Short mmCIF file of C-alpha atoms and ligand atoms in Angstrom, two decimals:
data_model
loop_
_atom_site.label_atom_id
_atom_site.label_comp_id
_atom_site.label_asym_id
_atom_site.label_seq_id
_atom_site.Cartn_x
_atom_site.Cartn_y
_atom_site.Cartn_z
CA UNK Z 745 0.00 0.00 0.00
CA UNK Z 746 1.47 3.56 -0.94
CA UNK Z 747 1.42 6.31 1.42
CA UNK Z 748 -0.69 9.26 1.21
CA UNK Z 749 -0.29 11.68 3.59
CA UNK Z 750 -2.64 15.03 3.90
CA UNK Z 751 -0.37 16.48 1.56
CA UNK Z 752 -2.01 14.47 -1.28
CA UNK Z 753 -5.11 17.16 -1.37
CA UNK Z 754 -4.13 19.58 -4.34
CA UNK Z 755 -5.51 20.06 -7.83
CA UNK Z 756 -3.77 18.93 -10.51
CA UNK Z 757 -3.76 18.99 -14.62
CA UNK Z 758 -5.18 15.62 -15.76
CA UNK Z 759 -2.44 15.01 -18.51
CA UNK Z 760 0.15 15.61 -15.39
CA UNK Z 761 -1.97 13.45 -13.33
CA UNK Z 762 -1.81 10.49 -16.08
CA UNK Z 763 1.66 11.19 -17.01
CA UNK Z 764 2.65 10.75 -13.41
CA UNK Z 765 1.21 7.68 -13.04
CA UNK Z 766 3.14 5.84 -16.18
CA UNK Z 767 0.15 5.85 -18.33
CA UNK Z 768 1.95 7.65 -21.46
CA UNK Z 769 4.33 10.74 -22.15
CA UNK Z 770 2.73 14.11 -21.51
CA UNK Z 771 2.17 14.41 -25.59
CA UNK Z 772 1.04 10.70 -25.06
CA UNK Z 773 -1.77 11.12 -22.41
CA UNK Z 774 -2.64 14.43 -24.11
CA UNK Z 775 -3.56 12.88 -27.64
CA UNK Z 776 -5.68 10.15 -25.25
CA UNK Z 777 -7.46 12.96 -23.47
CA UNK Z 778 -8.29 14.39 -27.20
CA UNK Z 779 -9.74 11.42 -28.65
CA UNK Z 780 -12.35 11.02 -25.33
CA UNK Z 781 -11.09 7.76 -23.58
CA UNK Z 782 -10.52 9.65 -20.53
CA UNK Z 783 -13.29 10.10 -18.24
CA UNK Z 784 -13.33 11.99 -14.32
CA UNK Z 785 -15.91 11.39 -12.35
CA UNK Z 786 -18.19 9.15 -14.91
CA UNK Z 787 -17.69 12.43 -17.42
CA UNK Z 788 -15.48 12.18 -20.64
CA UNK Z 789 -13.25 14.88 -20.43
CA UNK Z 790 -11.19 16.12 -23.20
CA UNK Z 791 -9.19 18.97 -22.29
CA UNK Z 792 -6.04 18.15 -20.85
CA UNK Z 793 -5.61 21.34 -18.76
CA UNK Z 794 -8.82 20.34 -17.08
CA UNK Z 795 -7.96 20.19 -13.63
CA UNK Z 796 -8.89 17.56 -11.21
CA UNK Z 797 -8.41 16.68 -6.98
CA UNK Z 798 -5.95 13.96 -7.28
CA UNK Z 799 -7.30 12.50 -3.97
CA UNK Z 800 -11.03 11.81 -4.86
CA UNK Z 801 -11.47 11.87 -8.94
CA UNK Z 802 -12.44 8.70 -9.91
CA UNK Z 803 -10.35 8.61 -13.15
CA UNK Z 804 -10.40 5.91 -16.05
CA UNK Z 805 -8.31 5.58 -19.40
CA UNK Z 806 -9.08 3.50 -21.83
CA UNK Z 807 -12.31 2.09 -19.28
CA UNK Z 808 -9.26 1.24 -16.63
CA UNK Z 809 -9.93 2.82 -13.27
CA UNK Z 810 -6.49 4.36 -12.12
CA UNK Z 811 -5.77 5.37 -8.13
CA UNK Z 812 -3.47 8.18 -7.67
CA UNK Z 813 -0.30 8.33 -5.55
CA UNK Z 814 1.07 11.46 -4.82
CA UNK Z 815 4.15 10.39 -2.58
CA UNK Z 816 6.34 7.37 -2.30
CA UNK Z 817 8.91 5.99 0.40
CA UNK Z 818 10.72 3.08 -0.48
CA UNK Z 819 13.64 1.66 1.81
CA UNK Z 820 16.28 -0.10 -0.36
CA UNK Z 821 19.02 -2.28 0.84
CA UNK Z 822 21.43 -1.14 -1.39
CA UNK Z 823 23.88 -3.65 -2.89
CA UNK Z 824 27.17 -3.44 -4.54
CA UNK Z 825 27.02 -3.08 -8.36
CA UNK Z 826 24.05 -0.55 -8.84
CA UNK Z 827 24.68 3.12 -9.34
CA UNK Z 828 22.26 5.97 -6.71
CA UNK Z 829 20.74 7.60 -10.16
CA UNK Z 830 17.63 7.49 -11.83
CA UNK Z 831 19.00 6.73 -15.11
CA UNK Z 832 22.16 5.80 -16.62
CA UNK Z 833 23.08 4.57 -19.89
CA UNK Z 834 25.38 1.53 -18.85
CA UNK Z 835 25.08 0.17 -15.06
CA UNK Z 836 21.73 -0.67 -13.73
CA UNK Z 837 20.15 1.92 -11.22
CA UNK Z 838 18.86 1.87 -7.46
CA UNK Z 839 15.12 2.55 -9.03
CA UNK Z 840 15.05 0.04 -11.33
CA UNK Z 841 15.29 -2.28 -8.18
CA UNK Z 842 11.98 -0.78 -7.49
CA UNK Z 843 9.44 -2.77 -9.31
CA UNK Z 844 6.49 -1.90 -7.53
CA UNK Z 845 6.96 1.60 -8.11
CA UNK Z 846 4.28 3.75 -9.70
CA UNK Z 847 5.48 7.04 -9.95
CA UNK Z 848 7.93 8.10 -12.39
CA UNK Z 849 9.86 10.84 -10.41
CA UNK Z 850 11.46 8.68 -7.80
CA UNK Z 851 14.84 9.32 -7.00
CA UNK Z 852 17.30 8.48 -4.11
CA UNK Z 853 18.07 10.56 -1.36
CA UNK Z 854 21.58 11.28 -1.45
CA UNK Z 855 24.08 9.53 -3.43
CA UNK Z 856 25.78 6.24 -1.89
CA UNK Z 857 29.07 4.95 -4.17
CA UNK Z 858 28.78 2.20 -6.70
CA UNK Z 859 30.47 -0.49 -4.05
CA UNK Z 860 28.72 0.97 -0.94
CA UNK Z 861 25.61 -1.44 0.67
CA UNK Z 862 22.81 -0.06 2.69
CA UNK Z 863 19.99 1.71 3.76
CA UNK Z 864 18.59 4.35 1.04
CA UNK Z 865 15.57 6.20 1.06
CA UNK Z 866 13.67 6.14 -2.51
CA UNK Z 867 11.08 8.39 -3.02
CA UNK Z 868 9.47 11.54 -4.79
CA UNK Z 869 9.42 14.11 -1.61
CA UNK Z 870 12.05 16.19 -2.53
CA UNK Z 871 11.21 18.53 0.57
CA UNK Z 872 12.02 15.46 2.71
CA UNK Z 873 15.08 14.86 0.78
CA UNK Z 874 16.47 18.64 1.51
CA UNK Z 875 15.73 18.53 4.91
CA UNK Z 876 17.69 14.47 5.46
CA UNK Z 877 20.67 15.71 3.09
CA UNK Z 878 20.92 19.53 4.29
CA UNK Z 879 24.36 20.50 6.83
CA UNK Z 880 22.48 23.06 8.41
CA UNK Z 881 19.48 20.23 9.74
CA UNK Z 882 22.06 18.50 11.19
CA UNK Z 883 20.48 14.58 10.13
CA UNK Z 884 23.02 11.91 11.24
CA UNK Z 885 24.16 9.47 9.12
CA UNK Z 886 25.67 6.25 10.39
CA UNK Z 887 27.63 3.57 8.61
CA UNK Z 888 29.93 0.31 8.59
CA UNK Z 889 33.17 0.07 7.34
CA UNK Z 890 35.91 -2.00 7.49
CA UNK Z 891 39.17 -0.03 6.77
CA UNK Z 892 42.94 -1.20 6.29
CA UNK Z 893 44.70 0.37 9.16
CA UNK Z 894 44.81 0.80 12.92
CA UNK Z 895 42.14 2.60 14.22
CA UNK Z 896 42.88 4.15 17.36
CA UNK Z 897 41.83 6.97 20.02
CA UNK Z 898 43.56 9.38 18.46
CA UNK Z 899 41.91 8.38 14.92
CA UNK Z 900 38.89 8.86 16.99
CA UNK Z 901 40.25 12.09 18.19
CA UNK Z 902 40.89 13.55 14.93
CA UNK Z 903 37.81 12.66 13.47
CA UNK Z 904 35.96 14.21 16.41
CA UNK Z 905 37.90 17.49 15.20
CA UNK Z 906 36.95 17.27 11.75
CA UNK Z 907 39.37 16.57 9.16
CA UNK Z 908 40.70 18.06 5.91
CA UNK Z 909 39.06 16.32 3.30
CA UNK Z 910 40.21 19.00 0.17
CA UNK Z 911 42.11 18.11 -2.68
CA UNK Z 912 43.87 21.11 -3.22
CA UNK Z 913 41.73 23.72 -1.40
CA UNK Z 914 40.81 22.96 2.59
CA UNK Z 915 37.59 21.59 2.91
CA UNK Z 916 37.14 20.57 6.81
CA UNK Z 917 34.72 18.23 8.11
CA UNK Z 918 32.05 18.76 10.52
CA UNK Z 919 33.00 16.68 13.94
CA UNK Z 920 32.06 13.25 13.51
CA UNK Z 921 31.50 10.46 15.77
CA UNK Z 922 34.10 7.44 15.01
CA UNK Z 923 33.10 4.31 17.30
CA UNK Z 924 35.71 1.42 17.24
CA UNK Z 925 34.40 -2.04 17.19
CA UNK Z 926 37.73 -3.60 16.22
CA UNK Z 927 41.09 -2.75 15.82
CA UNK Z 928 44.29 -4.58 14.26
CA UNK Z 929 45.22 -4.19 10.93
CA UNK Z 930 42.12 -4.62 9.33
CA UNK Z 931 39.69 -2.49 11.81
CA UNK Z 932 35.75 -2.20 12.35
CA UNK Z 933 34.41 0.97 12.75
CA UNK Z 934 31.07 2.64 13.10
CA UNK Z 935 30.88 6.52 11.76
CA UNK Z 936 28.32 9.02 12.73
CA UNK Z 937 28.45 12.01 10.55
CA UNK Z 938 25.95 15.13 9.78
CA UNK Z 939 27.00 16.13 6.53
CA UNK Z 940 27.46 13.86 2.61
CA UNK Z 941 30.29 15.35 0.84
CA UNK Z 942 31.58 13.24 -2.29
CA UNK Z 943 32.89 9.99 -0.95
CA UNK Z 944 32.90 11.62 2.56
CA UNK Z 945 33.90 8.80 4.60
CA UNK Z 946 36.49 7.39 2.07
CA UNK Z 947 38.08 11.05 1.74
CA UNK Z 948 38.06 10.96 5.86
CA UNK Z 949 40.02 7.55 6.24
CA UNK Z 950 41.91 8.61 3.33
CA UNK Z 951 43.14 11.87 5.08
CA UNK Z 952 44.45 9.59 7.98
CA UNK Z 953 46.38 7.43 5.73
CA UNK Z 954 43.73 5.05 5.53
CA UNK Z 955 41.65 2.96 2.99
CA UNK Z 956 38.29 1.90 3.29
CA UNK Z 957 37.79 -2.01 1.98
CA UNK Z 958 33.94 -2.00 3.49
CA UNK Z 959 31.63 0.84 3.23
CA UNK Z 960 27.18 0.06 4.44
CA UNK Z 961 25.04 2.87 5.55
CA UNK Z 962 23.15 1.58 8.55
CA UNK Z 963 20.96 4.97 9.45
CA UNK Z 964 20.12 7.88 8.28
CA UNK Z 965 17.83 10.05 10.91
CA UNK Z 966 16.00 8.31 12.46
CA UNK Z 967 15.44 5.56 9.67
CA UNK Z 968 17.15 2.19 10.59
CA UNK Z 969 18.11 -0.30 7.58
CA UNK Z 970 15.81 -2.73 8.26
CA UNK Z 971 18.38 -6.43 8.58
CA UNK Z 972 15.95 -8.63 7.50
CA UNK Z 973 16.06 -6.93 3.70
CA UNK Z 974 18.39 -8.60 1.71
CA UNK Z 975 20.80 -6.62 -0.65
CA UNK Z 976 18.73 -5.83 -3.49
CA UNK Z 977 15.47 -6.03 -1.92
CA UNK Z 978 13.60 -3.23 -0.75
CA UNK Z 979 10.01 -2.38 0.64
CA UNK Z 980 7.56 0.69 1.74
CA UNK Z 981 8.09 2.56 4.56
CA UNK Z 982 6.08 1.66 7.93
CA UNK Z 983 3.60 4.65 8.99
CA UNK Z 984 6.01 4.75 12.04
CA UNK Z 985 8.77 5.04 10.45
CA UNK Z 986 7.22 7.93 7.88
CA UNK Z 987 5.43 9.61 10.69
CA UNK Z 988 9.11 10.12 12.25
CA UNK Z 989 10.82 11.19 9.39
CA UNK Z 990 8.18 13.68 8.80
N1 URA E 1071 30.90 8.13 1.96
C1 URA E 1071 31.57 7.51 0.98
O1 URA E 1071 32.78 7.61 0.85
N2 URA E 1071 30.87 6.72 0.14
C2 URA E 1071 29.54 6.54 0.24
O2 URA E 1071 28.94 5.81 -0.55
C3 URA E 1071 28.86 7.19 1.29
C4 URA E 1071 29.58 7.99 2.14
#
């Protein structure tokens, strides 16, 4: 079932309204709209400017009732191998794991690397999105890695500083919170950090003459990856967890 919060309550244009819903192009769904085989409400309508309440029209195309959804949340356990974009013209995308979707203007929220696992947030709520990706709100972002090198207190230290990520130019890091879960050559860490720079937590080991081998986000907000998704698989939000994001 798709969420629809009380934000779904606005007019809309009905060639928009079909468009978003995958049932042509705009110039598609406009040239249905002309030849009658759209109706609202029981009533053929052929203008496609007409506009309609996306909440309660009953629309049909072609005699097919269609149901409106307005917003989206998906929660995809993001495996190695698929690129965070909504197209691209050689490696397979994070939406086209989403095969139950039915909008067509999903995207992810914030970009995780080709060979990084984990939680991402998929949807269409692009006010949501500014407000989990902005450095001014603040939004933690927690993840797993497992990085050649010793990790130690004063790795923790420096971190906890913020480093100097630039190449070229300084560009310092906000503090971040670097938990140690093991530490020998090989070490497991968990990061906490409030901002997503370009390969942020790469550029940070990197800085301390480190590499990272492992990289899974485990939490952004207050959204936990959900363990019992596999890598690749995905599903809708709980109300709980919307209602908290929110
Ligand atoms: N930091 C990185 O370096 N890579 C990611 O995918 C996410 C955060």
């Amino acid at each position: 079932m798709a969420v629809v919060t009380e934000r779904a309550r606005t007019m809309i244009r009905l060639d928009k309204y079909l468009a978003d819903m995958g049932i042509g192009t705009r110039t598609e769904v406009k040239q249905l709209i002309k030849k009658g085989k759209v109706s609202v409400d029981g009533i053929v309508v052929k203008k496609p400017e007409t506009r309609i309440d996306e909440s309660i029209s009953l629309v049909q195309a072609d005699g097919k009732a269609l149901s409106y959804v307005r917003w989206e949340y998906y929660m995809l356990n993001k495996p190695a191998g698929v690129v965070s974009a909504t197209e691209d013209g050689r490696d397979k995308t994070v939406i086209d794991l989403i095969d139950s979707r039915r909008r067509k203007d999903l995207f992810p929220v914030g970009r995780l690397d080709k060979d990084t696992e984990g939680l991402l947030l998929i949807t269409n709520d692009g006010a949501l999105a500014h407000r989990l990706l902005s450095p001014k709100k603040h939004v933690d972002k927690t993840y797993f890695a497992k990085v050649k090198g010793l990790v130690t207190a004063d790795t923790v230290q420096r971190f906890g500083e913020g480093l100097d990520i630039g190449a070229g130019d300084v560009e310092m890091t906000m503090p971040a919170k670097l938990e140690i879960i093991q530490s020998g050559d090989i070490s497991l860490i968990r990061l906490t950090i409030q901002e997503g720079k370009f390969h942020q937590v790469k550029r940070m080991f990197q800085a301390v003459g480190m590499e990272v081998l492992y990289l899974k986000r485990e939490a952004m907000g207050t959204l936990l990856l959900d363990e019992t998704l596999a890598l690749g698989e995905y599903r809708e939000l709980t109300k709980e967890e919307l209602e908290k994001l929110l």
